[in-house]
PDB file of C-alpha atoms and ligand atoms in Angstrom:
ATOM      1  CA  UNK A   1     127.026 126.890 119.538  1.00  0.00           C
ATOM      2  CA  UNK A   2     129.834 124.135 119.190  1.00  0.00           C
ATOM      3  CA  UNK A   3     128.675 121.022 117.788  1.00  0.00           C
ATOM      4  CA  UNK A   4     128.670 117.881 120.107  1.00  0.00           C
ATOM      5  CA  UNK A   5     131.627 115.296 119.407  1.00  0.00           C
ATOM      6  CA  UNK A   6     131.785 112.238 120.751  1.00  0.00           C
ATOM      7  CA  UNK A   7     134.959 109.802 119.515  1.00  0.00           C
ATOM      8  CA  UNK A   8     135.713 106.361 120.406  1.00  0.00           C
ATOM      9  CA  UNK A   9     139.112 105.540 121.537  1.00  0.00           C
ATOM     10  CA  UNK A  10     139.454 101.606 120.789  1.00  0.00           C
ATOM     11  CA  UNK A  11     143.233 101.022 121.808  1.00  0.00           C
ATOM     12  CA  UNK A  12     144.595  97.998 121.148  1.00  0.00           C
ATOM     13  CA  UNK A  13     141.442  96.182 120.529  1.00  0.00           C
ATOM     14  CA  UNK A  14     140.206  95.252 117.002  1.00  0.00           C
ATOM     15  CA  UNK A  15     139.755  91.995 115.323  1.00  0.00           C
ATOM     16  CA  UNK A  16     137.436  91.523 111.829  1.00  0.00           C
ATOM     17  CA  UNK A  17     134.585  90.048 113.384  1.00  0.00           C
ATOM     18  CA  UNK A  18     134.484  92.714 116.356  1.00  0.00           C
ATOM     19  CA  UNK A  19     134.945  95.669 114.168  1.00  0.00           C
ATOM     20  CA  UNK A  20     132.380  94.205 112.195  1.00  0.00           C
ATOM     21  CA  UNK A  21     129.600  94.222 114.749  1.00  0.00           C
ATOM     22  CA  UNK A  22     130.502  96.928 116.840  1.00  0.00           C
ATOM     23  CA  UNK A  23     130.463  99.313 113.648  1.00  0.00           C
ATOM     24  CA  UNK A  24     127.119  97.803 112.503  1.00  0.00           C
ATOM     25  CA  UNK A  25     125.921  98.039 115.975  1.00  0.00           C
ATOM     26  CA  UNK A  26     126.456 102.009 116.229  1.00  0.00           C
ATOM     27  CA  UNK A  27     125.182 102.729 112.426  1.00  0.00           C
ATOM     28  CA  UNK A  28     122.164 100.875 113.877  1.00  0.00           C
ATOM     29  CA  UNK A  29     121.611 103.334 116.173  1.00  0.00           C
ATOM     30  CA  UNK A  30     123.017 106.555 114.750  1.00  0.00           C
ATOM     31  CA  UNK A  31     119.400 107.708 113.288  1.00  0.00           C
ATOM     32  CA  UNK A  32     118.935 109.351 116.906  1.00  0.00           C
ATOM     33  CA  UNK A  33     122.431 110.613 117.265  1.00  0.00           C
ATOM     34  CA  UNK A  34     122.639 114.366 116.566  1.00  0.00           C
ATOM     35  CA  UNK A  35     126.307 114.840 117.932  1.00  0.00           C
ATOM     36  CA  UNK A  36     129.224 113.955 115.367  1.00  0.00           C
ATOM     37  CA  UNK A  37     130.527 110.885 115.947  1.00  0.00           C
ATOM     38  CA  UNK A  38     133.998 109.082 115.386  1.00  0.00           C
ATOM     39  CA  UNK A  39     135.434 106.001 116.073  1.00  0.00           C
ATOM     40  CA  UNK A  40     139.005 105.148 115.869  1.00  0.00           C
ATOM     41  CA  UNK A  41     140.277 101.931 115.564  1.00  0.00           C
ATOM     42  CA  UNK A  42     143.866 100.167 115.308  1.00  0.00           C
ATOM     43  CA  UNK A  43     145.684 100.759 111.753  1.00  0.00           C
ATOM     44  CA  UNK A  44     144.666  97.265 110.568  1.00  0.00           C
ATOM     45  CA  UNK A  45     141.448  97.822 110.235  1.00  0.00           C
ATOM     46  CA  UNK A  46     140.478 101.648 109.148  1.00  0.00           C
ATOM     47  CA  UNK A  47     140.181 100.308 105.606  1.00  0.00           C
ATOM     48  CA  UNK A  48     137.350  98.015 107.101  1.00  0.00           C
ATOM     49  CA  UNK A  49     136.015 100.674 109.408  1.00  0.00           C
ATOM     50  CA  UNK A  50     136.220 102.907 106.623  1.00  0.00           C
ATOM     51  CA  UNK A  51     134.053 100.931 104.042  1.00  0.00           C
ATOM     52  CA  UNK A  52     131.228 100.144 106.654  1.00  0.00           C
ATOM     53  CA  UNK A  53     130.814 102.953 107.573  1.00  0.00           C
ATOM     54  CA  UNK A  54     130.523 104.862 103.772  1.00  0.00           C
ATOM     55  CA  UNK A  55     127.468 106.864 103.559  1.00  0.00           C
ATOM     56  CA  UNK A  56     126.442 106.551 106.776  1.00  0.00           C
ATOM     57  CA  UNK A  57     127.547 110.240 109.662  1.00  0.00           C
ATOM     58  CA  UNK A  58     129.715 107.991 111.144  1.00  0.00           C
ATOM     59  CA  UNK A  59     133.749 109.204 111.372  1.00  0.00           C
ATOM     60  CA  UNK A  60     136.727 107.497 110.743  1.00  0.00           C
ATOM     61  CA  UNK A  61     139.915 108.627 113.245  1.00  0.00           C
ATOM     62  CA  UNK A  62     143.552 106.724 113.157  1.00  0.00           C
ATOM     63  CA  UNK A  63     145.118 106.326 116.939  1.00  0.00           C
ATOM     64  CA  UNK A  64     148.501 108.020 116.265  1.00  0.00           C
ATOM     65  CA  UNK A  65     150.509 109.196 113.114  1.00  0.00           C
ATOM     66  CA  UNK A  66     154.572 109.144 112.540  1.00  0.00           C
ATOM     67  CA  UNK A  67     155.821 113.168 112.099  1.00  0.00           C
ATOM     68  CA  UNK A  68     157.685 111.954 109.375  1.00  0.00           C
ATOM     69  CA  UNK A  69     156.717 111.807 105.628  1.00  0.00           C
ATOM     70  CA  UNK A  70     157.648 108.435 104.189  1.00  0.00           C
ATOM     71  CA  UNK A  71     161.092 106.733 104.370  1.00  0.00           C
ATOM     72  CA  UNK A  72     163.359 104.202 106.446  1.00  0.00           C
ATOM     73  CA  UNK A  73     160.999 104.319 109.190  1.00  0.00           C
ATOM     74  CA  UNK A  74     160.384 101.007 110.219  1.00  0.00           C
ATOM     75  CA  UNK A  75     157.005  99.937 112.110  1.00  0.00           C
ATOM     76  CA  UNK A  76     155.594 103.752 111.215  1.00  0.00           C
ATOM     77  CA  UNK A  77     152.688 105.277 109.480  1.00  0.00           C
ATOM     78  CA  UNK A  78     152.773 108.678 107.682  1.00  0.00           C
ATOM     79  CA  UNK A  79     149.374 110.678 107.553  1.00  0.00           C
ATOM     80  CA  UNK A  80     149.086 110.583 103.667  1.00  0.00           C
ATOM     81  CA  UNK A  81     148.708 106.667 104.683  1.00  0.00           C
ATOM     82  CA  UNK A  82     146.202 107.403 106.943  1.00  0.00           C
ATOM     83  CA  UNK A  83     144.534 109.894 104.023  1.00  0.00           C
ATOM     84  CA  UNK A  84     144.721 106.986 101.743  1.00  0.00           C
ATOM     85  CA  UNK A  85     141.789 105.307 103.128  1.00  0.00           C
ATOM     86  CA  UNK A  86     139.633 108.531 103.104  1.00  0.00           C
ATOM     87  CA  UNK A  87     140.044 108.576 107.135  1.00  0.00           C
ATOM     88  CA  UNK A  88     139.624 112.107 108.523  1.00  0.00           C
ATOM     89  CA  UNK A  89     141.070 112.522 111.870  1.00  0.00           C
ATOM     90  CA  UNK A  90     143.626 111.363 114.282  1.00  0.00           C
ATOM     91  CA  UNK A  91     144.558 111.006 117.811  1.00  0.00           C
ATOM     92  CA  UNK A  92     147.856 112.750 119.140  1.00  0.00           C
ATOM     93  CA  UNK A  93     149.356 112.709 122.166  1.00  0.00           C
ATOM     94  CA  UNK A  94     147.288 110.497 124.169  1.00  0.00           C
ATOM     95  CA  UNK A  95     148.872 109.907 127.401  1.00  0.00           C
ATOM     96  CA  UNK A  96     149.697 106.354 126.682  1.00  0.00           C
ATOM     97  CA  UNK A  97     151.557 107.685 123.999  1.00  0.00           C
ATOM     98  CA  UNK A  98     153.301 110.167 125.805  1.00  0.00           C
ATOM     99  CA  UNK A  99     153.812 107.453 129.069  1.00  0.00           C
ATOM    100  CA  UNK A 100     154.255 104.269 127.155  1.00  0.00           C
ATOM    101  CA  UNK A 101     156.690 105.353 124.062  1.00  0.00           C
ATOM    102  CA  UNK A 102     158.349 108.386 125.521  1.00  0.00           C
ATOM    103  CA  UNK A 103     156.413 111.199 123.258  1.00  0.00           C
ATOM    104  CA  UNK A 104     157.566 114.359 124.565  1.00  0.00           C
ATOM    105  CA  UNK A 105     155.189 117.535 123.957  1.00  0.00           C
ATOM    106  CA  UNK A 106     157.327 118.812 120.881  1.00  0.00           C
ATOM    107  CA  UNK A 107     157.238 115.100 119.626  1.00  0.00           C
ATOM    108  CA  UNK A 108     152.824 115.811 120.197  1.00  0.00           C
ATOM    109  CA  UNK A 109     153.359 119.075 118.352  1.00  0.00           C
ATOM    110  CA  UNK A 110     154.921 117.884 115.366  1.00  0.00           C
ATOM    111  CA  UNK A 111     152.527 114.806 114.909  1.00  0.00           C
ATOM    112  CA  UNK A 112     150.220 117.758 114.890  1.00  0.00           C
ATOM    113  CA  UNK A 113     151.901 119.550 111.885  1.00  0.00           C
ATOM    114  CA  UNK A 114     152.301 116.366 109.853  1.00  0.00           C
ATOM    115  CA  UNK A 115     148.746 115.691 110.656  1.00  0.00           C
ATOM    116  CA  UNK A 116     147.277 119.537 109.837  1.00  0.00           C
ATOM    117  CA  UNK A 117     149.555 119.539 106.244  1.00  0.00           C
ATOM    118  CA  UNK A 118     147.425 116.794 105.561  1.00  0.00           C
ATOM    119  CA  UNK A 119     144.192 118.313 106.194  1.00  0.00           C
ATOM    120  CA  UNK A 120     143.812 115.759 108.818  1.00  0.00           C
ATOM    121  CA  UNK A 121     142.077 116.581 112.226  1.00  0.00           C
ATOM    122  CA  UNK A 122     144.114 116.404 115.429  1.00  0.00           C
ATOM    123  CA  UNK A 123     142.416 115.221 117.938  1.00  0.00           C
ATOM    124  CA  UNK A 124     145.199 116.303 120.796  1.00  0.00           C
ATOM    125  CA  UNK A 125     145.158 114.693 124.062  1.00  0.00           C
ATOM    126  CA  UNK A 126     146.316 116.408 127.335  1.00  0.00           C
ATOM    127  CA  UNK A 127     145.976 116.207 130.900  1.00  0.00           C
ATOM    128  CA  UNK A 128     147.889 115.706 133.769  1.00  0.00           C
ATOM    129  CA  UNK A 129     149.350 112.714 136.065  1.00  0.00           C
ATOM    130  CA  UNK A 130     148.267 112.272 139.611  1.00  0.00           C
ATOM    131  CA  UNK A 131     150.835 113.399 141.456  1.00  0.00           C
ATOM    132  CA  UNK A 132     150.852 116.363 139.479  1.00  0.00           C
ATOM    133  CA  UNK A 133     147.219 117.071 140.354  1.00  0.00           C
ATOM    134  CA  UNK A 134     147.999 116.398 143.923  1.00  0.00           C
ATOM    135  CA  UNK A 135     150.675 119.151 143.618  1.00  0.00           C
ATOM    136  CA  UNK A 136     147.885 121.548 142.204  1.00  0.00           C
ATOM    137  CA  UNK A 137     150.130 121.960 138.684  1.00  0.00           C
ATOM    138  CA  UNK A 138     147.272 120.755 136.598  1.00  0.00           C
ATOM    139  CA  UNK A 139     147.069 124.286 135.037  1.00  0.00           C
ATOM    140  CA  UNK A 140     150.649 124.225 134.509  1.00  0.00           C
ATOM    141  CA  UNK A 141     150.717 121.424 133.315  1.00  0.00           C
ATOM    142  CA  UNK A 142     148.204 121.288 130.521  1.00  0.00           C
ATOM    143  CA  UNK A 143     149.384 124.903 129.906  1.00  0.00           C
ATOM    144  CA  UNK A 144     153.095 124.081 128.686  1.00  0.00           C
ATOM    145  CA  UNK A 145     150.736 120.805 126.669  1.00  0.00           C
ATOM    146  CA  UNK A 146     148.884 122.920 124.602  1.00  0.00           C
ATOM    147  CA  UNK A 147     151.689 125.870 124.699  1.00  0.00           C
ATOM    148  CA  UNK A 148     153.833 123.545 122.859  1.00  0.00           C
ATOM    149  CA  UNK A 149     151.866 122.768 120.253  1.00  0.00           C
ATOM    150  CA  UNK A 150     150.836 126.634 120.126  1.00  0.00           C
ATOM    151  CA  UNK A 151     154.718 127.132 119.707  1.00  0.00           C
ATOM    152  CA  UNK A 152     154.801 125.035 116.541  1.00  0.00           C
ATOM    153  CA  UNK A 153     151.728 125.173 114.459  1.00  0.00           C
ATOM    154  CA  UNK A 154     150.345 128.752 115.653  1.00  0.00           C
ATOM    155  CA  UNK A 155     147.072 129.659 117.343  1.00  0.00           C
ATOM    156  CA  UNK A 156     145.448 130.165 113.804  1.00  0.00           C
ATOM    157  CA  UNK A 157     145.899 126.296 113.614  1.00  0.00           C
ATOM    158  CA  UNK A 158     143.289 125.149 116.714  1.00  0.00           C
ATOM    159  CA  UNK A 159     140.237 126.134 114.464  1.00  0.00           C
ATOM    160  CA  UNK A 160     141.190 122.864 112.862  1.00  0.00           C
ATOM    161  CA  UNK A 161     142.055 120.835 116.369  1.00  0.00           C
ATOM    162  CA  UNK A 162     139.970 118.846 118.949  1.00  0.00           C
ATOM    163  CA  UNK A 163     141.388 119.218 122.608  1.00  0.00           C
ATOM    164  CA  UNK A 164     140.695 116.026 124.629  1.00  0.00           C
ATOM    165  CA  UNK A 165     141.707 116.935 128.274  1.00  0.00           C
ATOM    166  CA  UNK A 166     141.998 113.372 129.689  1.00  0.00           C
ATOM    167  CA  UNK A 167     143.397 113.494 133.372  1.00  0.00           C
ATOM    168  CA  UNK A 168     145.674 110.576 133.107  1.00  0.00           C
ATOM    169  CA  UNK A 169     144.693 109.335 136.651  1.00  0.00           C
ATOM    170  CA  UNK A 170     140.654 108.913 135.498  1.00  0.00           C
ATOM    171  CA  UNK A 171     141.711 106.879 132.220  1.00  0.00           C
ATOM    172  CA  UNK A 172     140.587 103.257 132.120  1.00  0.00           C
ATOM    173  CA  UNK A 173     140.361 103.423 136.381  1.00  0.00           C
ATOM    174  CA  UNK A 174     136.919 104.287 136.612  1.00  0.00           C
ATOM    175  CA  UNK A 175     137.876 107.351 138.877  1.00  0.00           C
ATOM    176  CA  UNK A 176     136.064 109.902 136.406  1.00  0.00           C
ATOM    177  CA  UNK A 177     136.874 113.208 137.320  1.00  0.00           C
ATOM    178  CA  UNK A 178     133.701 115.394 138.691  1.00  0.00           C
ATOM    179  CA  UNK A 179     132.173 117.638 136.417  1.00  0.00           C
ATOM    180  CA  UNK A 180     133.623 120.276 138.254  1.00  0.00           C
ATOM    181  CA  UNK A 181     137.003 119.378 138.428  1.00  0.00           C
ATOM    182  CA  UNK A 182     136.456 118.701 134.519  1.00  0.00           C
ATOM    183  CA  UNK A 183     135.081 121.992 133.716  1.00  0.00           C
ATOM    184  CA  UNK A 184     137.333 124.019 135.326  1.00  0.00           C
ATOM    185  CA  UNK A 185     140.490 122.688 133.684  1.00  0.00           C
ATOM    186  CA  UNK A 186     138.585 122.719 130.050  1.00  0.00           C
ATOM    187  CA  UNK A 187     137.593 126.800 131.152  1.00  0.00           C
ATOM    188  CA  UNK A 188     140.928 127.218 131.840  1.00  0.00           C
ATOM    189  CA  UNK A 189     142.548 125.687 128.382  1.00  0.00           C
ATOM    190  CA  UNK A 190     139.690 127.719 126.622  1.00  0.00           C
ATOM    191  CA  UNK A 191     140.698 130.723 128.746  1.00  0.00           C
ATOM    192  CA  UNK A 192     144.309 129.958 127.699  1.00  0.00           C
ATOM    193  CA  UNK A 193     143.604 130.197 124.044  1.00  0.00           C
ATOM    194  CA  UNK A 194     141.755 133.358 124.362  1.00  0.00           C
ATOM    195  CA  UNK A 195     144.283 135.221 125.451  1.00  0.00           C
ATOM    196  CA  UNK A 196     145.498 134.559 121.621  1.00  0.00           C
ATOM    197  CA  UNK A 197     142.238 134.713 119.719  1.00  0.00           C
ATOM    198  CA  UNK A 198     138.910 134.630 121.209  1.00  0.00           C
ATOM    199  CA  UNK A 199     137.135 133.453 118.180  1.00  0.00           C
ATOM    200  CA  UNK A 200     139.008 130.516 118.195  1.00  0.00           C
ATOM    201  CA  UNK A 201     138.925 129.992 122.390  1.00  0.00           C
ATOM    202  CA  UNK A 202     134.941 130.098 121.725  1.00  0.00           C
ATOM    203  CA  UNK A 203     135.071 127.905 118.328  1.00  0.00           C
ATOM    204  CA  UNK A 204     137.707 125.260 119.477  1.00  0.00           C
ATOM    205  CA  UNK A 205     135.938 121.958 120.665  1.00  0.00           C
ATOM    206  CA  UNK A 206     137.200 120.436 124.016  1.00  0.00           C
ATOM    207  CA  UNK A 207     136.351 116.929 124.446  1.00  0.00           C
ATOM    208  CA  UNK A 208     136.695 114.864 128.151  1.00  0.00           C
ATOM    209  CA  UNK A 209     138.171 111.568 128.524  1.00  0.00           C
ATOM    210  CA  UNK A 210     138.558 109.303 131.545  1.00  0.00           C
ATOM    211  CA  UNK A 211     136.039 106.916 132.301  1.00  0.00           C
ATOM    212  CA  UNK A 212     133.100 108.481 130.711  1.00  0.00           C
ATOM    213  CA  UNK A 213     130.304 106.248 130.470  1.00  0.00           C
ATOM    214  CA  UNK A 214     126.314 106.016 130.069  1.00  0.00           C
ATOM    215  CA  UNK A 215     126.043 107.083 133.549  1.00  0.00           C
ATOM    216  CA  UNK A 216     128.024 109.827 134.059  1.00  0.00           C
ATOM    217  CA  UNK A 217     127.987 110.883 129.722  1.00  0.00           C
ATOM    218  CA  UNK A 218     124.947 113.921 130.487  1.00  0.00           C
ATOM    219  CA  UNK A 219     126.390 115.489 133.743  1.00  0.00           C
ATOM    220  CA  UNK A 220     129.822 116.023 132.124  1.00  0.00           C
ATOM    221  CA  UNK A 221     128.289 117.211 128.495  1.00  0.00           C
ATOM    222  CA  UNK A 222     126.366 118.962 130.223  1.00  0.00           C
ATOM    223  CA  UNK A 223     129.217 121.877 131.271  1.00  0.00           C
ATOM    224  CA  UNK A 224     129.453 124.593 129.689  1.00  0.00           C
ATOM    225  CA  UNK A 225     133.170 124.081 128.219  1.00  0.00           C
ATOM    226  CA  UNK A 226     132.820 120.306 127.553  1.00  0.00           C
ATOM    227  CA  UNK A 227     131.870 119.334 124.331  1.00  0.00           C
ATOM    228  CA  UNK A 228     131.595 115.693 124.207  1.00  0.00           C
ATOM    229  CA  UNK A 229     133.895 112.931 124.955  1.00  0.00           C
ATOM    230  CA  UNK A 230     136.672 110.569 123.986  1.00  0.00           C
ATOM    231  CA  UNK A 231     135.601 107.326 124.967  1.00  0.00           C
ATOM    232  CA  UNK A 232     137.963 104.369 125.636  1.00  0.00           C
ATOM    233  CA  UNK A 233     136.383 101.171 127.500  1.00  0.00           C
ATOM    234  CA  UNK A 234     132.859 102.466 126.610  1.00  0.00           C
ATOM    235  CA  UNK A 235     133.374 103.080 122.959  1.00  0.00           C
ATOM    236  CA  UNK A 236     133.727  99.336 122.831  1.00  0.00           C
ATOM    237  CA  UNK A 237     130.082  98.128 123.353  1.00  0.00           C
ATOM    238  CA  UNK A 238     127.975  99.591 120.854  1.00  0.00           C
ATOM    239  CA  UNK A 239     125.265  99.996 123.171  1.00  0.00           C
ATOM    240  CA  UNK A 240     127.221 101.793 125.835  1.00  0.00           C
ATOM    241  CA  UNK A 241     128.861 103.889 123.159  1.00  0.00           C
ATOM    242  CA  UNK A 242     125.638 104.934 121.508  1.00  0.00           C
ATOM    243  CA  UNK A 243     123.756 105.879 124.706  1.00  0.00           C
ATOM    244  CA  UNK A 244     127.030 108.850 125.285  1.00  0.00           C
ATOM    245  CA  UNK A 245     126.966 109.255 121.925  1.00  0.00           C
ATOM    246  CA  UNK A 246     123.145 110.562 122.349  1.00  0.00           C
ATOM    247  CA  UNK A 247     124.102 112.216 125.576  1.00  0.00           C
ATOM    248  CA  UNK A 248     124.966 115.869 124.474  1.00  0.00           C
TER     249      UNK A 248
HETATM  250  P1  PGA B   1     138.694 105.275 129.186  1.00  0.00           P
HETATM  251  O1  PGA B   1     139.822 105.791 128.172  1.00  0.00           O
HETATM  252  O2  PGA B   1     137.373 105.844 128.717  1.00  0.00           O
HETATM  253  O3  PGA B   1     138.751 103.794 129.103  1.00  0.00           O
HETATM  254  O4  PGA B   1     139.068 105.810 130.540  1.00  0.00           O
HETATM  255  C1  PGA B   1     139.765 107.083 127.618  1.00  0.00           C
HETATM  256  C2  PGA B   1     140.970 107.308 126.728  1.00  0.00           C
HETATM  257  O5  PGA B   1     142.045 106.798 127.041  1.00  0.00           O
HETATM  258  O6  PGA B   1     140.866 107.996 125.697  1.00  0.00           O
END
């Protein structure tokens, strides 16, 4: 039985007083929560994040990580930095990432090296554009995603990963995709990984993004491969954020 996960996805929106009371605002209601949960806000403030939420279940994720170790790499941040303030996981290769800043999927797969060598948790982000739907290469497309990463850190390697499949078309539009259309692709990346190992296919978590909210949270947990979410616009009212949080 895979645990739920549900992880917050902040973006670029933090400031002291905000992560202040939305952190406060989610320990307040964690005592019902029985699914792991993780927020992840900007760099600034994980040392903030961090130290409210200190013995409490609540998890600590970074938004992206440099490959590199440390050096003349101006603007970046390495994963031991990340370590440094006790912060656990970290999202790779969401598709702003890959749109935004160019990240190409051996760029994704080497972000998740540098973050596994430092016992950090990927949280790895795929899913397909539009048009590429429309074309029926979703499959495809997630398939060379995750193959990538398979290429460079080995199967072995995903019993320390979190999948997000996040079709790029239902992210901050709310267009969520059905629970069907969800379900199938996350049977199909499971499907994908047990044709290496099925103990790992079975143990591997894989999260949904794409405008999950309070409303649609249960339907979607509900499927048999989806285990939990990664929440973007919703992660940033406590309230909203709680009530998926208790939705698995
Ligand atoms: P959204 O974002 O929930 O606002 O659609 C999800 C994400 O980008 O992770």
């Amino acid at each position: 039985m895979r645990q739920t996960i549900v992880a917050g996805n902040w973006k670029m929106n933090a400031s002291k007083e905000m992560v202040n009371t939305l952190i406060m605002g989610v320990l307040s209601g964690m005592d019902t929560v029985k699914a792991r949960v993780i927020v992840c806000p900007p760099f600034p403030y994980l040392s903030q994040a961090e130290a409210l939420a200190t013995h409490s279940q609540l998890q600590i994720g970074a938004q992206n990580l440099s490959p590199n170790a440390a050096g003349a790499f101006t603007g970046e941040v390495n994963a031991e930095m990340i370590k440094d303030f006790g912060v656990t996981y970290v999202i790779v290769g969401h598709s702003e990432r890959r749109t935004l800043y160019g990240e190409s999927d051996e760029i994704v797969a080497e972000k998740v090296r540098a973050a596994l060598e430092n016992d950090l948790t990927p949280l790895l982000c795929v899913g397909e554009l539009l048009a590429q739907r429309e074309a029926g290469n979703t499959e495809a497309v997630v398939a060379q995603q995750i193959n990538a990463v398979i290429k460079r850190v080995g199967v072995e390697a995903f019993k320390n990963i979190i999948i997000a499949y996040e079709p790029v078309w239902a992210i901050g539009t709310g267009v969520v995709a059905t629970p069907k259309q969800a379900q199938d692709t996350h049977a199909f990346i499971r499907n994908l990984l047990t044709e290496h190992d099925t103990n790992i296919a079975q143990g591997v978590p894989i999260l949904y993004g794409g405008s999950m909210n309070p409303d649609n949270a249960q339907e979607l947990i509900g499927c048999e491969d989806i285990d939990g979410g990664l929440v973007g616009g919703a992660s940033l009212k406590a309230h909203d954020f709680l009530r998926i949080c208790r939705a698995g």
